[in-house]
Amino acid sequence: MEVLKIIGGKKLSGTIEIGGAKNSAVALVPAAILSDRVAIKNVPNISDIESLEIILNYLGASFTKNGDELTIESLTMENKPITLEYSKMLRASSYFMGALLGKYKHAEMYFPGGCSIGERPIDLHLSGFEALGATVTNDGDKYIIDADKLIGADIKLKFASVGATINILLASVLAEGKTTIKNAAREPEVGNVIDLLNDMGAKISGKDSDLLVVEGVESLSGGSVKVIPDRIEAGTYIIAGVMNGDNLKINNVIPSHFSSLTDKLLEMGADIKIFDDYVVTNKVDNLKPIKIVTEVYPGFPTDLQQPITSLLTLADGTSIVKELIYENRFQNVPYLIQMGADIEVNGRELKINGPAKLLGCEVITTDLRAGAALILAALSAEGETTIKEIKHVLRGYENIINKLTKVGGEISLEDV
Ligand code: EPZ
């Protein structure tokens, strides 16, 4: 079994290069099948992309990678049911519902996989497809989505769901007539998908707003896009710099995509300098406690709630964290407590009393961002930490061991 071994307390100095956004790339790849030939640049080197490659090859699409550039050709592909095994590989498999429905007016697959951080229903995706004229039948975990025709519709999301927004876009770009999506998700990753679809010939307006308008077109062809920098990866390493940085530079970023994080870190008194496309951080002591409430973009991102919780264990005083997006996103907390943190869990709220002295020990990763949180805590803890179940982390953080080792982190992968 592979585990991560981390010796804490090392200063992190030098430059970390941020890769393409996981949550963009995993949507751009399924979206590509709506066209004939698509190029996607700056694709992150993560196993979620390998999972999507398996699904595309199964469908008969070609997937050629040249460095971080991906070319996807769909002329020879055919519509087949996405198997249970493939559906469960990741949450983003759900995007094949919208893409196959949009392209073939038929999609068959199972409930998607993804981190066990909540129930994560897909009711908003399915009701969006039905609004466009599709019928959805499900037999347990299996979904069959059919439409004689897809007709544009006015859709209002009861929650600004990222996945539902993207899936409805994929199903509506080739529909007849106009579709509007009210209360659409405004995450930058949605905008990245809109850029690709429009480059294929789609007609989508309202990017970055909560009202998207899609004018259906007859066909799509070509298209290329560059994956935007991963704001969650960037935020994770910025937090690492606040905890252990000595002039740690986080490079290739779009600061406006994570201003909700940097605003909070500056409120704590963190030493952060923000430039056009990079950030420099230094560890300082006596950080002030803060209150974090996770919200949809541009609010504080739920994906950085677990990483920042590790930092808050070191602040001078009591911090509060409210997780309003997912109902089960505190699975990192018992392990932080095991390391010496003082945290009370009250439903969807954490009360974090600091500063704690974190001591290395054996911990287990339960989900992607919980794993990131444990790595951050281990980098600060005294002594050695062993992190098990690290597959969760490796699927979503590109080359994390190399990136941290390069800046002085003592972290290694070991077979035990
Ligand atoms: C995307 O998930 C991201 N994943 C998540 O990142 C991220 O946390 C989330 O957006 C919010 O930003 C990918 O992009 C692959 P949602 P998604 O639809 O699309 C409820 C990570 O760590 N909901 O915005 O699944 C749902 O229960 C991952 O990188 C419905 O009720 O998120 C949840 O409470 C984790 N019905 C909330 O919305 C629906 O039909 C957020 O879901 C859909 C969602």
JSON list of C-alpha atoms in Angstrom, two decimals, residues 223-385:
[
{"chain": "A", "resi": 223, "resn": "GLY", "atom": "CA", "xyz": [-12.73, 24.52, -31.14]},
{"chain": "A", "resi": 224, "resn": "SER", "atom": "CA", "xyz": [-9.81, 25.01, -28.79]},
{"chain": "A", "resi": 225, "resn": "VAL", "atom": "CA", "xyz": [-9.37, 26.30, -25.26]},
{"chain": "A", "resi": 226, "resn": "LYS", "atom": "CA", "xyz": [-6.71, 26.76, -22.60]},
{"chain": "A", "resi": 227, "resn": "VAL", "atom": "CA", "xyz": [-7.61, 25.42, -19.16]},
{"chain": "A", "resi": 228, "resn": "ILE", "atom": "CA", "xyz": [-7.59, 28.26, -16.62]},
{"chain": "A", "resi": 229, "resn": "PRO", "atom": "CA", "xyz": [-5.22, 28.01, -13.64]},
{"chain": "A", "resi": 230, "resn": "ASP", "atom": "CA", "xyz": [-6.54, 25.89, -10.77]},
{"chain": "A", "resi": 231, "resn": "ARG", "atom": "CA", "xyz": [-7.73, 28.39, -8.13]},
{"chain": "A", "resi": 232, "resn": "ILE", "atom": "CA", "xyz": [-8.16, 25.62, -5.54]},
{"chain": "A", "resi": 233, "resn": "GLU", "atom": "CA", "xyz": [-4.67, 24.22, -6.09]},
{"chain": "A", "resi": 234, "resn": "ALA", "atom": "CA", "xyz": [-3.34, 27.80, -5.88]},
{"chain": "A", "resi": 235, "resn": "GLY", "atom": "CA", "xyz": [-5.29, 28.45, -2.69]},
{"chain": "A", "resi": 236, "resn": "THR", "atom": "CA", "xyz": [-4.02, 25.25, -1.13]},
{"chain": "A", "resi": 237, "resn": "TYR", "atom": "CA", "xyz": [-0.37, 26.23, -1.71]},
{"chain": "A", "resi": 238, "resn": "ILE", "atom": "CA", "xyz": [-0.99, 29.84, -0.61]},
{"chain": "A", "resi": 239, "resn": "ILE", "atom": "CA", "xyz": [-2.25, 28.42, 2.69]},
{"chain": "A", "resi": 240, "resn": "ALA", "atom": "CA", "xyz": [0.87, 26.20, 2.85]},
{"chain": "A", "resi": 241, "resn": "GLY", "atom": "CA", "xyz": [2.95, 29.37, 2.45]},
{"chain": "A", "resi": 242, "resn": "VAL", "atom": "CA", "xyz": [1.07, 31.18, 5.22]},
{"chain": "A", "resi": 243, "resn": "MET", "atom": "CA", "xyz": [1.77, 28.17, 7.46]},
{"chain": "A", "resi": 244, "resn": "ASN", "atom": "CA", "xyz": [5.42, 27.49, 6.50]},
{"chain": "A", "resi": 245, "resn": "GLY", "atom": "CA", "xyz": [6.49, 29.86, 3.73]},
{"chain": "A", "resi": 246, "resn": "ASP", "atom": "CA", "xyz": [9.81, 31.69, 3.46]},
{"chain": "A", "resi": 247, "resn": "ASN", "atom": "CA", "xyz": [9.24, 33.73, 0.29]},
{"chain": "A", "resi": 248, "resn": "LEU", "atom": "CA", "xyz": [7.11, 30.99, -1.26]},
{"chain": "A", "resi": 249, "resn": "LYS", "atom": "CA", "xyz": [5.99, 32.04, -4.76]},
{"chain": "A", "resi": 250, "resn": "ILE", "atom": "CA", "xyz": [2.80, 30.53, -6.21]},
{"chain": "A", "resi": 251, "resn": "ASN", "atom": "CA", "xyz": [3.06, 31.16, -9.95]},
{"chain": "A", "resi": 252, "resn": "ASN", "atom": "CA", "xyz": [0.62, 31.08, -12.96]},
{"chain": "A", "resi": 253, "resn": "VAL", "atom": "CA", "xyz": [-2.52, 32.19, -11.10]},
{"chain": "A", "resi": 254, "resn": "ILE", "atom": "CA", "xyz": [-5.48, 34.54, -11.62]},
{"chain": "A", "resi": 255, "resn": "PRO", "atom": "CA", "xyz": [-5.70, 36.31, -8.21]},
{"chain": "A", "resi": 256, "resn": "SER", "atom": "CA", "xyz": [-9.26, 37.53, -8.80]},
{"chain": "A", "resi": 257, "resn": "HIS", "atom": "CA", "xyz": [-10.37, 33.86, -8.85]},
{"chain": "A", "resi": 258, "resn": "PHE", "atom": "CA", "xyz": [-9.41, 33.40, -5.18]},
{"chain": "A", "resi": 259, "resn": "SER", "atom": "CA", "xyz": [-9.84, 36.88, -3.69]},
{"chain": "A", "resi": 260, "resn": "SER", "atom": "CA", "xyz": [-12.34, 35.47, -1.18]},
{"chain": "A", "resi": 261, "resn": "LEU", "atom": "CA", "xyz": [-9.44, 33.40, 0.24]},
{"chain": "A", "resi": 262, "resn": "THR", "atom": "CA", "xyz": [-6.75, 36.10, 0.19]},
{"chain": "A", "resi": 263, "resn": "ASP", "atom": "CA", "xyz": [-9.17, 38.63, 1.75]},
{"chain": "A", "resi": 264, "resn": "LYS", "atom": "CA", "xyz": [-9.65, 36.23, 4.67]},
{"chain": "A", "resi": 265, "resn": "LEU", "atom": "CA", "xyz": [-5.93, 35.49, 5.01]},
{"chain": "A", "resi": 266, "resn": "LEU", "atom": "CA", "xyz": [-5.12, 39.22, 5.05]},
{"chain": "A", "resi": 267, "resn": "GLU", "atom": "CA", "xyz": [-7.83, 39.63, 7.73]},
{"chain": "A", "resi": 268, "resn": "MET", "atom": "CA", "xyz": [-5.83, 37.10, 9.81]},
{"chain": "A", "resi": 269, "resn": "GLY", "atom": "CA", "xyz": [-2.72, 39.26, 9.41]},
{"chain": "A", "resi": 270, "resn": "ALA", "atom": "CA", "xyz": [-1.02, 36.87, 6.98]},
{"chain": "A", "resi": 271, "resn": "ASP", "atom": "CA", "xyz": [2.01, 38.10, 5.00]},
{"chain": "A", "resi": 272, "resn": "ILE", "atom": "CA", "xyz": [0.78, 37.81, 1.39]},
{"chain": "A", "resi": 273, "resn": "LYS", "atom": "CA", "xyz": [1.86, 39.91, -1.62]},
{"chain": "A", "resi": 274, "resn": "ILE", "atom": "CA", "xyz": [-0.40, 39.67, -4.67]},
{"chain": "A", "resi": 275, "resn": "PHE", "atom": "CA", "xyz": [0.92, 40.40, -8.18]},
{"chain": "A", "resi": 276, "resn": "ASP", "atom": "CA", "xyz": [-0.64, 40.06, -11.68]},
{"chain": "A", "resi": 277, "resn": "ASP", "atom": "CA", "xyz": [-0.12, 36.32, -12.06]},
{"chain": "A", "resi": 278, "resn": "TYR", "atom": "CA", "xyz": [1.64, 35.20, -8.89]},
{"chain": "A", "resi": 279, "resn": "VAL", "atom": "CA", "xyz": [1.47, 35.49, -5.11]},
{"chain": "A", "resi": 280, "resn": "VAL", "atom": "CA", "xyz": [4.32, 35.49, -2.55]},
{"chain": "A", "resi": 281, "resn": "THR", "atom": "CA", "xyz": [3.69, 34.34, 1.02]},
{"chain": "A", "resi": 282, "resn": "ASN", "atom": "CA", "xyz": [5.69, 34.21, 4.26]},
{"chain": "A", "resi": 283, "resn": "LYS", "atom": "CA", "xyz": [4.91, 32.50, 7.54]},
{"chain": "A", "resi": 284, "resn": "VAL", "atom": "CA", "xyz": [4.17, 34.92, 10.38]},
{"chain": "A", "resi": 285, "resn": "ASP", "atom": "CA", "xyz": [3.21, 34.14, 13.99]},
{"chain": "A", "resi": 286, "resn": "ASN", "atom": "CA", "xyz": [0.26, 35.44, 16.02]},
{"chain": "A", "resi": 287, "resn": "LEU", "atom": "CA", "xyz": [-2.31, 35.06, 13.23]},
{"chain": "A", "resi": 288, "resn": "LYS", "atom": "CA", "xyz": [-5.75, 36.34, 14.22]},
{"chain": "A", "resi": 289, "resn": "PRO", "atom": "CA", "xyz": [-8.76, 33.98, 14.29]},
{"chain": "A", "resi": 290, "resn": "ILE", "atom": "CA", "xyz": [-11.51, 34.51, 11.69]},
{"chain": "A", "resi": 291, "resn": "LYS", "atom": "CA", "xyz": [-14.98, 33.30, 10.67]},
{"chain": "A", "resi": 292, "resn": "ILE", "atom": "CA", "xyz": [-15.38, 31.38, 7.39]},
{"chain": "A", "resi": 293, "resn": "VAL", "atom": "CA", "xyz": [-18.73, 30.64, 5.72]},
{"chain": "A", "resi": 294, "resn": "THR", "atom": "CA", "xyz": [-18.62, 28.63, 2.49]},
{"chain": "A", "resi": 295, "resn": "GLU", "atom": "CA", "xyz": [-20.76, 29.93, -0.36]},
{"chain": "A", "resi": 296, "resn": "VAL", "atom": "CA", "xyz": [-21.11, 29.68, -4.12]},
{"chain": "A", "resi": 297, "resn": "TYR", "atom": "CA", "xyz": [-18.71, 31.78, -6.18]},
{"chain": "A", "resi": 298, "resn": "PRO", "atom": "CA", "xyz": [-17.58, 34.50, -5.61]},
{"chain": "A", "resi": 299, "resn": "GLY", "atom": "CA", "xyz": [-18.02, 33.59, -1.93]},
{"chain": "A", "resi": 300, "resn": "PHE", "atom": "CA", "xyz": [-15.52, 31.52, 0.05]},
{"chain": "A", "resi": 301, "resn": "PRO", "atom": "CA", "xyz": [-15.10, 28.21, -1.86]},
{"chain": "A", "resi": 302, "resn": "THR", "atom": "CA", "xyz": [-16.15, 25.00, -0.11]},
{"chain": "A", "resi": 303, "resn": "ASP", "atom": "CA", "xyz": [-13.12, 23.30, -1.70]},
{"chain": "A", "resi": 304, "resn": "LEU", "atom": "CA", "xyz": [-10.79, 25.45, 0.45]},
{"chain": "A", "resi": 305, "resn": "GLN", "atom": "CA", "xyz": [-12.75, 24.96, 3.68]},
{"chain": "A", "resi": 306, "resn": "GLN", "atom": "CA", "xyz": [-10.81, 21.85, 4.69]},
{"chain": "A", "resi": 307, "resn": "PRO", "atom": "CA", "xyz": [-7.37, 23.27, 3.76]},
{"chain": "A", "resi": 308, "resn": "ILE", "atom": "CA", "xyz": [-7.92, 26.55, 5.64]},
{"chain": "A", "resi": 309, "resn": "THR", "atom": "CA", "xyz": [-9.15, 24.63, 8.70]},
{"chain": "A", "resi": 310, "resn": "SER", "atom": "CA", "xyz": [-5.60, 23.28, 9.12]},
{"chain": "A", "resi": 311, "resn": "LEU", "atom": "CA", "xyz": [-4.28, 26.85, 9.18]},
{"chain": "A", "resi": 312, "resn": "LEU", "atom": "CA", "xyz": [-6.95, 28.01, 11.66]},
{"chain": "A", "resi": 313, "resn": "THR", "atom": "CA", "xyz": [-5.70, 25.44, 14.22]},
{"chain": "A", "resi": 314, "resn": "LEU", "atom": "CA", "xyz": [-2.58, 27.65, 14.48]},
{"chain": "A", "resi": 315, "resn": "ALA", "atom": "CA", "xyz": [-4.35, 31.03, 14.89]},
{"chain": "A", "resi": 316, "resn": "ASP", "atom": "CA", "xyz": [-4.32, 32.87, 18.26]},
{"chain": "A", "resi": 317, "resn": "GLY", "atom": "CA", "xyz": [-7.91, 32.42, 19.39]},
{"chain": "A", "resi": 318, "resn": "THR", "atom": "CA", "xyz": [-11.21, 30.85, 18.36]},
{"chain": "A", "resi": 319, "resn": "SER", "atom": "CA", "xyz": [-12.16, 30.63, 14.66]},
{"chain": "A", "resi": 320, "resn": "ILE", "atom": "CA", "xyz": [-15.51, 29.55, 13.27]},
{"chain": "A", "resi": 321, "resn": "VAL", "atom": "CA", "xyz": [-16.05, 27.59, 10.04]},
{"chain": "A", "resi": 322, "resn": "LYS", "atom": "CA", "xyz": [-19.53, 27.09, 8.59]},
{"chain": "A", "resi": 323, "resn": "GLU", "atom": "CA", "xyz": [-19.85, 24.60, 5.70]},
{"chain": "A", "resi": 324, "resn": "LEU", "atom": "CA", "xyz": [-23.11, 25.49, 3.94]},
{"chain": "A", "resi": 325, "resn": "ILE", "atom": "CA", "xyz": [-22.57, 23.62, 0.65]},
{"chain": "A", "resi": 326, "resn": "TYR", "atom": "CA", "xyz": [-21.98, 19.99, 1.68]},
{"chain": "A", "resi": 327, "resn": "GLU", "atom": "CA", "xyz": [-23.37, 18.10, 4.64]},
{"chain": "A", "resi": 328, "resn": "ASN", "atom": "CA", "xyz": [-20.37, 15.82, 5.23]},
{"chain": "A", "resi": 329, "resn": "ARG", "atom": "CA", "xyz": [-17.22, 17.84, 4.64]},
{"chain": "A", "resi": 330, "resn": "PHE", "atom": "CA", "xyz": [-15.51, 17.67, 8.04]},
{"chain": "A", "resi": 331, "resn": "GLN", "atom": "CA", "xyz": [-13.95, 14.19, 7.73]},
{"chain": "A", "resi": 332, "resn": "ASN", "atom": "CA", "xyz": [-10.47, 15.68, 8.10]},
{"chain": "A", "resi": 333, "resn": "VAL", "atom": "CA", "xyz": [-11.32, 17.03, 11.57]},
{"chain": "A", "resi": 334, "resn": "PRO", "atom": "CA", "xyz": [-10.93, 13.81, 13.65]},
{"chain": "A", "resi": 335, "resn": "TYR", "atom": "CA", "xyz": [-7.40, 13.42, 12.23]},
{"chain": "A", "resi": 336, "resn": "LEU", "atom": "CA", "xyz": [-6.51, 17.06, 12.97]},
{"chain": "A", "resi": 337, "resn": "ILE", "atom": "CA", "xyz": [-7.69, 16.46, 16.55]},
{"chain": "A", "resi": 338, "resn": "GLN", "atom": "CA", "xyz": [-5.52, 13.32, 16.65]},
{"chain": "A", "resi": 339, "resn": "MET", "atom": "CA", "xyz": [-2.57, 15.57, 15.65]},
{"chain": "A", "resi": 340, "resn": "GLY", "atom": "CA", "xyz": [-3.31, 17.89, 18.57]},
{"chain": "A", "resi": 341, "resn": "ALA", "atom": "CA", "xyz": [-5.84, 20.39, 17.19]},
{"chain": "A", "resi": 342, "resn": "ASP", "atom": "CA", "xyz": [-8.66, 21.66, 19.44]},
{"chain": "A", "resi": 343, "resn": "ILE", "atom": "CA", "xyz": [-11.81, 21.58, 17.30]},
{"chain": "A", "resi": 344, "resn": "GLU", "atom": "CA", "xyz": [-15.48, 21.19, 18.24]},
{"chain": "A", "resi": 345, "resn": "VAL", "atom": "CA", "xyz": [-17.92, 19.97, 15.57]},
{"chain": "A", "resi": 346, "resn": "ASN", "atom": "CA", "xyz": [-21.49, 21.27, 15.89]},
{"chain": "A", "resi": 347, "resn": "GLY", "atom": "CA", "xyz": [-23.46, 20.11, 12.85]},
{"chain": "A", "resi": 348, "resn": "ARG", "atom": "CA", "xyz": [-22.23, 22.18, 9.92]},
{"chain": "A", "resi": 349, "resn": "GLU", "atom": "CA", "xyz": [-20.12, 24.45, 12.11]},
{"chain": "A", "resi": 350, "resn": "LEU", "atom": "CA", "xyz": [-16.58, 24.05, 13.50]},
{"chain": "A", "resi": 351, "resn": "LYS", "atom": "CA", "xyz": [-15.22, 25.92, 16.50]},
{"chain": "A", "resi": 352, "resn": "ILE", "atom": "CA", "xyz": [-11.42, 25.91, 16.25]},
{"chain": "A", "resi": 353, "resn": "ASN", "atom": "CA", "xyz": [-9.43, 26.98, 19.33]},
{"chain": "A", "resi": 354, "resn": "GLY", "atom": "CA", "xyz": [-5.80, 27.89, 18.66]},
{"chain": "A", "resi": 355, "resn": "PRO", "atom": "CA", "xyz": [-2.94, 27.97, 18.67]},
{"chain": "A", "resi": 356, "resn": "ALA", "atom": "CA", "xyz": [-2.46, 24.20, 18.78]},
{"chain": "A", "resi": 357, "resn": "LYS", "atom": "CA", "xyz": [0.84, 22.37, 18.70]},
{"chain": "A", "resi": 358, "resn": "LEU", "atom": "CA", "xyz": [0.44, 19.78, 15.94]},
{"chain": "A", "resi": 359, "resn": "LEU", "atom": "CA", "xyz": [2.32, 16.50, 16.33]},
{"chain": "A", "resi": 360, "resn": "GLY", "atom": "CA", "xyz": [2.92, 14.07, 13.46]},
{"chain": "A", "resi": 361, "resn": "CYS", "atom": "CA", "xyz": [1.05, 10.74, 13.56]},
{"chain": "A", "resi": 362, "resn": "GLU", "atom": "CA", "xyz": [-0.72, 8.24, 11.30]},
{"chain": "A", "resi": 363, "resn": "VAL", "atom": "CA", "xyz": [-3.80, 9.66, 9.54]},
{"chain": "A", "resi": 364, "resn": "ILE", "atom": "CA", "xyz": [-6.15, 8.62, 6.74]},
{"chain": "A", "resi": 365, "resn": "THR", "atom": "CA", "xyz": [-7.40, 10.58, 3.72]},
{"chain": "A", "resi": 366, "resn": "THR", "atom": "CA", "xyz": [-11.16, 10.32, 3.26]},
{"chain": "A", "resi": 367, "resn": "ASP", "atom": "CA", "xyz": [-11.64, 12.68, 0.31]},
{"chain": "A", "resi": 368, "resn": "LEU", "atom": "CA", "xyz": [-9.60, 14.95, -1.96]},
{"chain": "A", "resi": 369, "resn": "ARG", "atom": "CA", "xyz": [-9.59, 18.19, 0.02]},
{"chain": "A", "resi": 370, "resn": "ALA", "atom": "CA", "xyz": [-9.45, 16.41, 3.39]},
{"chain": "A", "resi": 371, "resn": "GLY", "atom": "CA", "xyz": [-6.22, 14.87, 2.12]},
{"chain": "A", "resi": 372, "resn": "ALA", "atom": "CA", "xyz": [-4.91, 18.30, 1.17]},
{"chain": "A", "resi": 373, "resn": "ALA", "atom": "CA", "xyz": [-5.79, 19.56, 4.65]},
{"chain": "A", "resi": 374, "resn": "LEU", "atom": "CA", "xyz": [-3.87, 16.70, 6.28]},
{"chain": "A", "resi": 375, "resn": "ILE", "atom": "CA", "xyz": [-0.81, 17.37, 4.11]},
{"chain": "A", "resi": 376, "resn": "LEU", "atom": "CA", "xyz": [-0.89, 21.05, 5.16]},
{"chain": "A", "resi": 377, "resn": "ALA", "atom": "CA", "xyz": [-1.17, 20.06, 8.82]},
{"chain": "A", "resi": 378, "resn": "ALA", "atom": "CA", "xyz": [1.64, 17.50, 8.46]},
{"chain": "A", "resi": 379, "resn": "LEU", "atom": "CA", "xyz": [3.96, 20.10, 6.89]},
{"chain": "A", "resi": 380, "resn": "SER", "atom": "CA", "xyz": [3.51, 22.17, 10.06]},
{"chain": "A", "resi": 381, "resn": "ALA", "atom": "CA", "xyz": [3.47, 19.36, 12.63]},
{"chain": "A", "resi": 382, "resn": "GLU", "atom": "CA", "xyz": [6.44, 18.34, 14.74]},
{"chain": "A", "resi": 383, "resn": "GLY", "atom": "CA", "xyz": [7.86, 14.99, 13.64]},
{"chain": "A", "resi": 384, "resn": "GLU", "atom": "CA", "xyz": [6.69, 12.50, 11.03]},
{"chain": "A", "resi": 385, "resn": "THR", "atom": "CA", "xyz": [3.15, 12.04, 9.68]}
]
